[in-house]
Every structure is written in structure tokens, then in C-alpha cells.
């Protein structure tokens, strides 16, 4: 009896596998005999370009925008001025230093904490000065490659009538007719952003909002805003309410 049940289960499993293989074969035929990668998959045709951009992002994370660098220099000067004061002029006496500038946190800190703050800021400026990463030509070529592949993948998916991933439909909705160009342009921008910045969120088109804590974060935040504004325009929001990403 047990043997019969096992055989029945095995047959059911085999039939299920055959059904899945048939579906995969039908999809393969529909796609012209080849299986296309997901829109934002990093396959061999994109591996070098994406790796180059990731290398550039890592170098940017060590850098500061000009405004950030100026703020750090100003903070160093202000804290050093406070450290140079004799203990008798410190509101907290021997153990404390009055850190009055608003950008210095916390407002009250020990002398040792203030010294560590200065050391950390100096190290940040030194690291930012090192630069590094791919040169401008390599970055430009990598971005161009990502853009071309993204455009081709979108064209192939639309021509085959493939269902679009959730993260894309949540951003651009269904294909606009009779003029699909604004939709295609916005979809391309979203896909390029995901590929360039390694966004893998299955639902959020652009992932979380980036911070501007370093040069990379500041640049990415600007790109995030630009794509969001394009989506606002696509959905005819006209700036009245930010498209939620």
C-alpha cells in the first residue's frame, strides 16, 4: 500500500515537472530560441560596466562635496579655537570645552572628545584628497554601455509582450498609448538607475532615498530626484505632489 502511494506521488511530481518544462519551452520558442535575462540582471554583457561604476562609487564614498569639505574645515577651525582656550575660559572648567557652533554635536563635549572630533575630520579630509577610482573615460564608457543594454532589454521585452517586473510597473504603470515615448523614456531612466547603483529592491523602483553624506551619496541623491521628477511628469502630477518611490 505504501509502495503504491509512493509511486503515485512520484508520477504526480513527474507530471508537474513535465508541465513546467513545457511552459519553459513555450517561452523559449516565443523569445526566438533564447532566454532573456531579467531587465535589471547583471549578466556577462554588463558585468564589466557595472563593476567599473561600483569601483567609482567606492572612490566617491571617500570624497566630499565642496560644500561638505568647507563645512568640515570650518568645524575643525572652530573646535581648534575652543581647544586653544585656557581652562579658566571654558564654561565647564578643566574637563569640558564649550562647542557652540550648531553643526558640532553634541554642544557640550569633553576635551578628549573634541580632540577626537578634530582628528576624525582631518582624516576625512585626507581620505577625500586621495581620490582614486576609474578615470572619467572609463566611467563614461560604462554608463554608455549600461544605457544601451537597458534600452535593448526594454525594447525586447515590449516586442515580446513580456510581463514587466513589479518595481517597474509601480513606477511607470502600463504602456502609454498612442504615444509611448514618455513611458519608454521614464522606464529607461528607472532601469539605468537600478543598474548603475545596484538597486535590487523587488518593489521600490529606485530603492530607498540616498543620503548626501559623501560625494557619491550627494550625486546619487541628485539622480534620484531627477528620475522622480521625470516620473511626476509622466503621471501628470506637475510638481503638485511628489511621486512616491
Short mmCIF file of C-alpha atoms in Angstrom, two decimals:
data_model
loop_
_atom_site.label_atom_id
_atom_site.label_comp_id
_atom_site.label_asym_id
_atom_site.label_seq_id
_atom_site.Cartn_x
_atom_site.Cartn_y
_atom_site.Cartn_z
CA UNK A 1 0.00 0.00 0.00
CA UNK A 2 2.77 2.39 0.95
CA UNK A 3 4.65 1.50 -2.24
CA UNK A 4 1.57 2.38 -4.33
CA UNK A 5 1.25 5.78 -2.64
CA UNK A 6 4.95 6.50 -3.26
CA UNK A 7 4.59 5.60 -6.93
CA UNK A 8 1.54 7.86 -7.28
CA UNK A 9 3.42 10.76 -5.68
CA UNK A 10 6.37 10.18 -7.96
CA UNK A 11 4.13 10.19 -11.04
CA UNK A 12 2.42 13.41 -9.91
CA UNK A 13 5.81 15.03 -9.37
CA UNK A 14 7.00 13.91 -12.81
CA UNK A 15 3.87 15.29 -14.46
CA UNK A 16 4.39 18.61 -12.71
CA UNK A 17 7.99 18.74 -13.93
CA UNK A 18 6.84 17.96 -17.49
CA UNK A 19 4.29 20.78 -17.32
CA UNK A 20 6.95 23.22 -16.12
CA UNK A 21 9.32 22.13 -18.88
CA UNK A 22 6.60 22.64 -21.48
CA UNK A 23 5.96 26.17 -20.19
CA UNK A 24 9.65 26.96 -20.26
CA UNK A 25 9.98 25.55 -23.78
CA UNK A 26 7.00 27.61 -24.99
CA UNK A 27 8.54 30.74 -23.53
CA UNK A 28 11.86 29.88 -25.14
CA UNK A 29 10.25 29.49 -28.56
CA UNK A 30 8.36 32.74 -28.12
CA UNK A 31 11.63 34.50 -27.35
CA UNK A 32 13.30 33.32 -30.52
CA UNK A 33 15.14 30.40 -29.03
CA UNK A 34 16.97 32.19 -26.23
CA UNK A 35 16.15 33.00 -22.65
CA UNK A 36 16.38 36.72 -21.96
CA UNK A 37 17.76 37.95 -18.64
CA UNK A 38 15.63 39.96 -16.25
CA UNK A 39 15.60 43.67 -17.03
CA UNK A 40 17.96 44.53 -14.19
CA UNK A 41 20.04 41.34 -14.14
CA UNK A 42 23.79 41.93 -14.25
CA UNK A 43 24.84 39.40 -16.86
CA UNK A 44 28.05 38.98 -18.79
CA UNK A 45 27.22 41.81 -21.18
CA UNK A 46 27.02 44.24 -18.26
CA UNK A 47 29.46 42.79 -15.74
CA UNK A 48 32.47 44.94 -16.67
CA UNK A 49 30.48 48.18 -16.91
CA UNK A 50 28.71 47.63 -13.59
CA UNK A 51 32.00 46.68 -11.89
CA UNK A 52 33.62 49.88 -13.20
CA UNK A 53 30.77 52.01 -11.85
CA UNK A 54 30.86 50.23 -8.48
CA UNK A 55 34.60 50.95 -8.29
CA UNK A 56 33.88 54.60 -8.99
CA UNK A 57 31.16 54.72 -6.34
CA UNK A 58 33.54 53.31 -3.75
CA UNK A 59 36.08 56.02 -4.56
CA UNK A 60 33.35 58.68 -4.34
CA UNK A 61 32.35 57.46 -0.89
CA UNK A 62 35.79 58.55 0.33
CA UNK A 63 35.27 62.02 -1.10
CA UNK A 64 33.30 65.07 -0.05
CA UNK A 65 31.41 67.67 -2.00
CA UNK A 66 32.97 71.14 -1.93
CA UNK A 67 30.28 72.33 0.49
CA UNK A 68 30.88 69.34 2.78
CA UNK A 69 34.65 69.86 2.71
CA UNK A 70 34.25 73.56 3.56
CA UNK A 71 31.93 72.69 6.44
CA UNK A 72 34.46 70.19 7.82
CA UNK A 73 37.29 72.74 7.57
CA UNK A 74 35.16 75.34 9.32
CA UNK A 75 34.27 72.90 12.06
CA UNK A 76 37.94 71.99 12.58
CA UNK A 77 38.90 75.64 12.90
CA UNK A 78 36.11 76.37 15.36
CA UNK A 79 36.87 73.37 17.56
CA UNK A 80 40.60 74.08 17.49
CA UNK A 81 39.89 77.66 18.57
CA UNK A 82 37.94 76.33 21.53
CA UNK A 83 40.67 73.82 22.37
CA UNK A 84 43.26 76.61 22.40
CA UNK A 85 41.43 78.46 25.16
CA UNK A 86 42.84 78.12 28.67
CA UNK A 87 40.78 76.04 31.08
CA UNK A 88 39.79 79.17 33.01
CA UNK A 89 37.87 80.37 29.96
CA UNK A 90 35.99 77.14 29.47
CA UNK A 91 32.48 77.14 30.83
CA UNK A 92 32.96 73.59 32.04
CA UNK A 93 36.40 74.15 33.57
CA UNK A 94 39.31 71.75 33.11
CA UNK A 95 37.28 68.82 31.86
CA UNK A 96 35.00 70.42 29.29
CA UNK A 97 35.07 72.57 26.22
CA UNK A 98 32.21 74.75 25.01
CA UNK A 99 31.33 73.71 21.47
CA UNK A 100 28.96 76.47 20.48
CA UNK A 101 28.65 76.07 16.67
CA UNK A 102 25.34 74.45 15.80
CA UNK A 103 26.88 71.95 13.41
CA UNK A 104 29.06 70.45 16.14
CA UNK A 105 27.28 67.73 18.07
CA UNK A 106 26.98 67.39 20.95
CA UNK A 107 27.02 71.02 22.04
CA UNK A 108 28.98 70.08 25.14
CA UNK A 109 31.83 67.59 24.90
CA UNK A 110 34.90 66.63 26.83
CA UNK A 111 38.24 67.95 25.66
CA UNK A 112 39.19 64.42 24.64
CA UNK A 113 36.01 64.08 22.58
CA UNK A 114 36.71 67.41 20.88
CA UNK A 115 40.25 66.28 20.05
CA UNK A 116 38.95 63.02 18.58
CA UNK A 117 36.45 65.03 16.55
CA UNK A 118 39.24 67.12 15.04
CA UNK A 119 41.33 64.01 14.30
CA UNK A 120 38.38 62.31 12.61
CA UNK A 121 37.64 65.38 10.50
CA UNK A 122 41.28 65.72 9.45
CA UNK A 123 41.32 62.03 8.48
CA UNK A 124 38.14 62.57 6.45
CA UNK A 125 39.74 65.44 4.53
CA UNK A 126 42.90 63.40 3.96
CA UNK A 127 40.93 60.42 2.64
CA UNK A 128 38.90 62.71 0.37
CA UNK A 129 42.11 64.10 -1.12
CA UNK A 130 43.30 60.64 -2.16
CA UNK A 131 40.73 60.37 -4.95
CA UNK A 132 41.27 57.18 -6.91
CA UNK A 133 38.83 55.07 -8.85
CA UNK A 134 38.34 54.70 -12.63
CA UNK A 135 39.14 57.66 -14.85
CA UNK A 136 36.46 59.77 -16.50
CA UNK A 137 36.66 57.97 -19.84
CA UNK A 138 36.07 54.56 -18.25
CA UNK A 139 33.10 55.89 -16.28
CA UNK A 140 31.63 57.49 -19.40
CA UNK A 141 32.03 54.26 -21.39
CA UNK A 142 30.48 52.19 -18.60
CA UNK A 143 27.46 54.50 -18.37
CA UNK A 144 27.01 54.37 -22.14
CA UNK A 145 27.12 50.57 -22.07
CA UNK A 146 24.50 50.38 -19.32
CA UNK A 147 22.23 52.77 -21.21
CA UNK A 148 22.47 50.80 -24.47
CA UNK A 149 21.79 47.43 -22.81
CA UNK A 150 18.91 48.87 -20.79
CA UNK A 151 17.29 50.27 -23.93
CA UNK A 152 17.68 46.96 -25.80
CA UNK A 153 16.23 44.95 -22.94
CA UNK A 154 13.18 47.21 -22.73
CA UNK A 155 12.66 47.01 -26.49
CA UNK A 156 12.92 43.20 -26.44
CA UNK A 157 10.52 42.89 -23.51
CA UNK A 158 7.93 45.15 -25.15
CA UNK A 159 8.25 43.42 -28.53
CA UNK A 160 7.70 40.00 -26.92
CA UNK A 161 4.86 41.22 -24.72
CA UNK A 162 6.66 40.03 -21.58
CA UNK A 163 5.11 40.93 -18.21
CA UNK A 164 7.07 43.71 -16.55
CA UNK A 165 8.51 43.39 -13.03
CA UNK A 166 6.60 44.90 -10.13
CA UNK A 167 9.26 47.53 -9.46
CA UNK A 168 8.85 48.91 -12.99
CA UNK A 169 5.06 48.85 -13.20
CA UNK A 170 4.87 50.54 -9.79
CA UNK A 171 6.94 53.37 -11.24
CA UNK A 172 5.63 53.83 -14.77
CA UNK A 173 2.34 51.92 -14.88
CA UNK A 174 1.15 50.39 -18.14
CA UNK A 175 2.48 51.38 -21.55
CA UNK A 176 1.06 54.72 -22.68
CA UNK A 177 -0.79 54.88 -25.99
CA UNK A 178 -0.87 56.28 -28.62
CA UNK A 179 2.46 57.99 -27.77
CA UNK A 180 4.63 55.55 -25.77
CA UNK A 181 7.81 57.68 -25.89
CA UNK A 182 7.41 59.40 -22.47
CA UNK A 183 6.69 56.00 -20.89
CA UNK A 184 9.70 54.38 -22.59
CA UNK A 185 11.96 57.28 -21.58
CA UNK A 186 10.88 57.09 -17.93
CA UNK A 187 11.18 53.29 -17.85
CA UNK A 188 14.67 53.55 -19.32
CA UNK A 189 15.69 56.12 -16.68
CA UNK A 190 14.46 53.86 -13.86
CA UNK A 191 16.24 50.80 -15.27
CA UNK A 192 19.53 52.67 -15.82
CA UNK A 193 19.40 53.99 -12.24
CA UNK A 194 18.90 50.48 -10.86
CA UNK A 195 21.75 49.03 -12.91
CA UNK A 196 24.18 51.88 -12.20
CA UNK A 197 23.56 51.90 -8.46
CA UNK A 198 22.98 48.20 -7.83
CA UNK A 199 19.36 48.57 -6.71
CA UNK A 200 17.82 45.14 -6.18
CA UNK A 201 14.60 46.02 -4.33
CA UNK A 202 11.78 43.91 -5.86
CA UNK A 203 9.15 46.59 -5.21
CA UNK A 204 10.70 50.04 -4.84
CA UNK A 205 11.86 51.19 -8.30
CA UNK A 206 14.80 53.26 -7.04
CA UNK A 207 15.26 51.68 -3.63
CA UNK A 208 15.42 53.96 -0.60
CA UNK A 209 16.24 57.64 -0.84
CA UNK A 210 20.03 58.07 -0.75
CA UNK A 211 21.72 60.30 1.80
CA UNK A 212 24.12 63.08 0.92
CA UNK A 213 26.80 62.19 3.46
CA UNK A 214 29.57 61.97 0.84
CA UNK A 215 30.22 62.85 -2.79
CA UNK A 216 28.63 59.63 -4.05
CA UNK A 217 25.55 59.99 -1.84
CA UNK A 218 25.09 63.62 -2.90
CA UNK A 219 25.35 62.76 -6.61
CA UNK A 220 23.06 59.76 -6.28
CA UNK A 221 20.51 61.87 -4.39
CA UNK A 222 20.54 64.31 -7.30
CA UNK A 223 19.95 61.48 -9.79
CA UNK A 224 17.18 60.04 -7.59
CA UNK A 225 15.44 63.42 -7.59
CA UNK A 226 15.81 63.80 -11.35
CA UNK A 227 14.20 60.40 -12.05
CA UNK A 228 11.45 61.11 -9.51
CA UNK A 229 10.67 64.40 -11.26
CA UNK A 230 10.50 62.56 -14.58
CA UNK A 231 8.00 60.13 -13.08
CA UNK A 232 5.99 63.04 -11.69
CA UNK A 233 5.79 64.45 -15.19
CA UNK A 234 4.84 61.07 -16.66
CA UNK A 235 1.94 60.79 -14.22
CA UNK A 236 0.90 64.42 -14.84
CA UNK A 237 1.48 65.43 -11.24
CA UNK A 238 3.12 68.68 -12.37
CA UNK A 239 5.01 69.02 -9.11
CA UNK A 240 1.84 69.20 -7.04
CA UNK A 241 2.74 66.05 -5.14
CA UNK A 242 5.94 64.04 -5.26
CA UNK A 243 5.62 60.66 -6.90
CA UNK A 244 6.10 58.19 -4.07
CA UNK A 245 9.01 55.88 -4.66
#
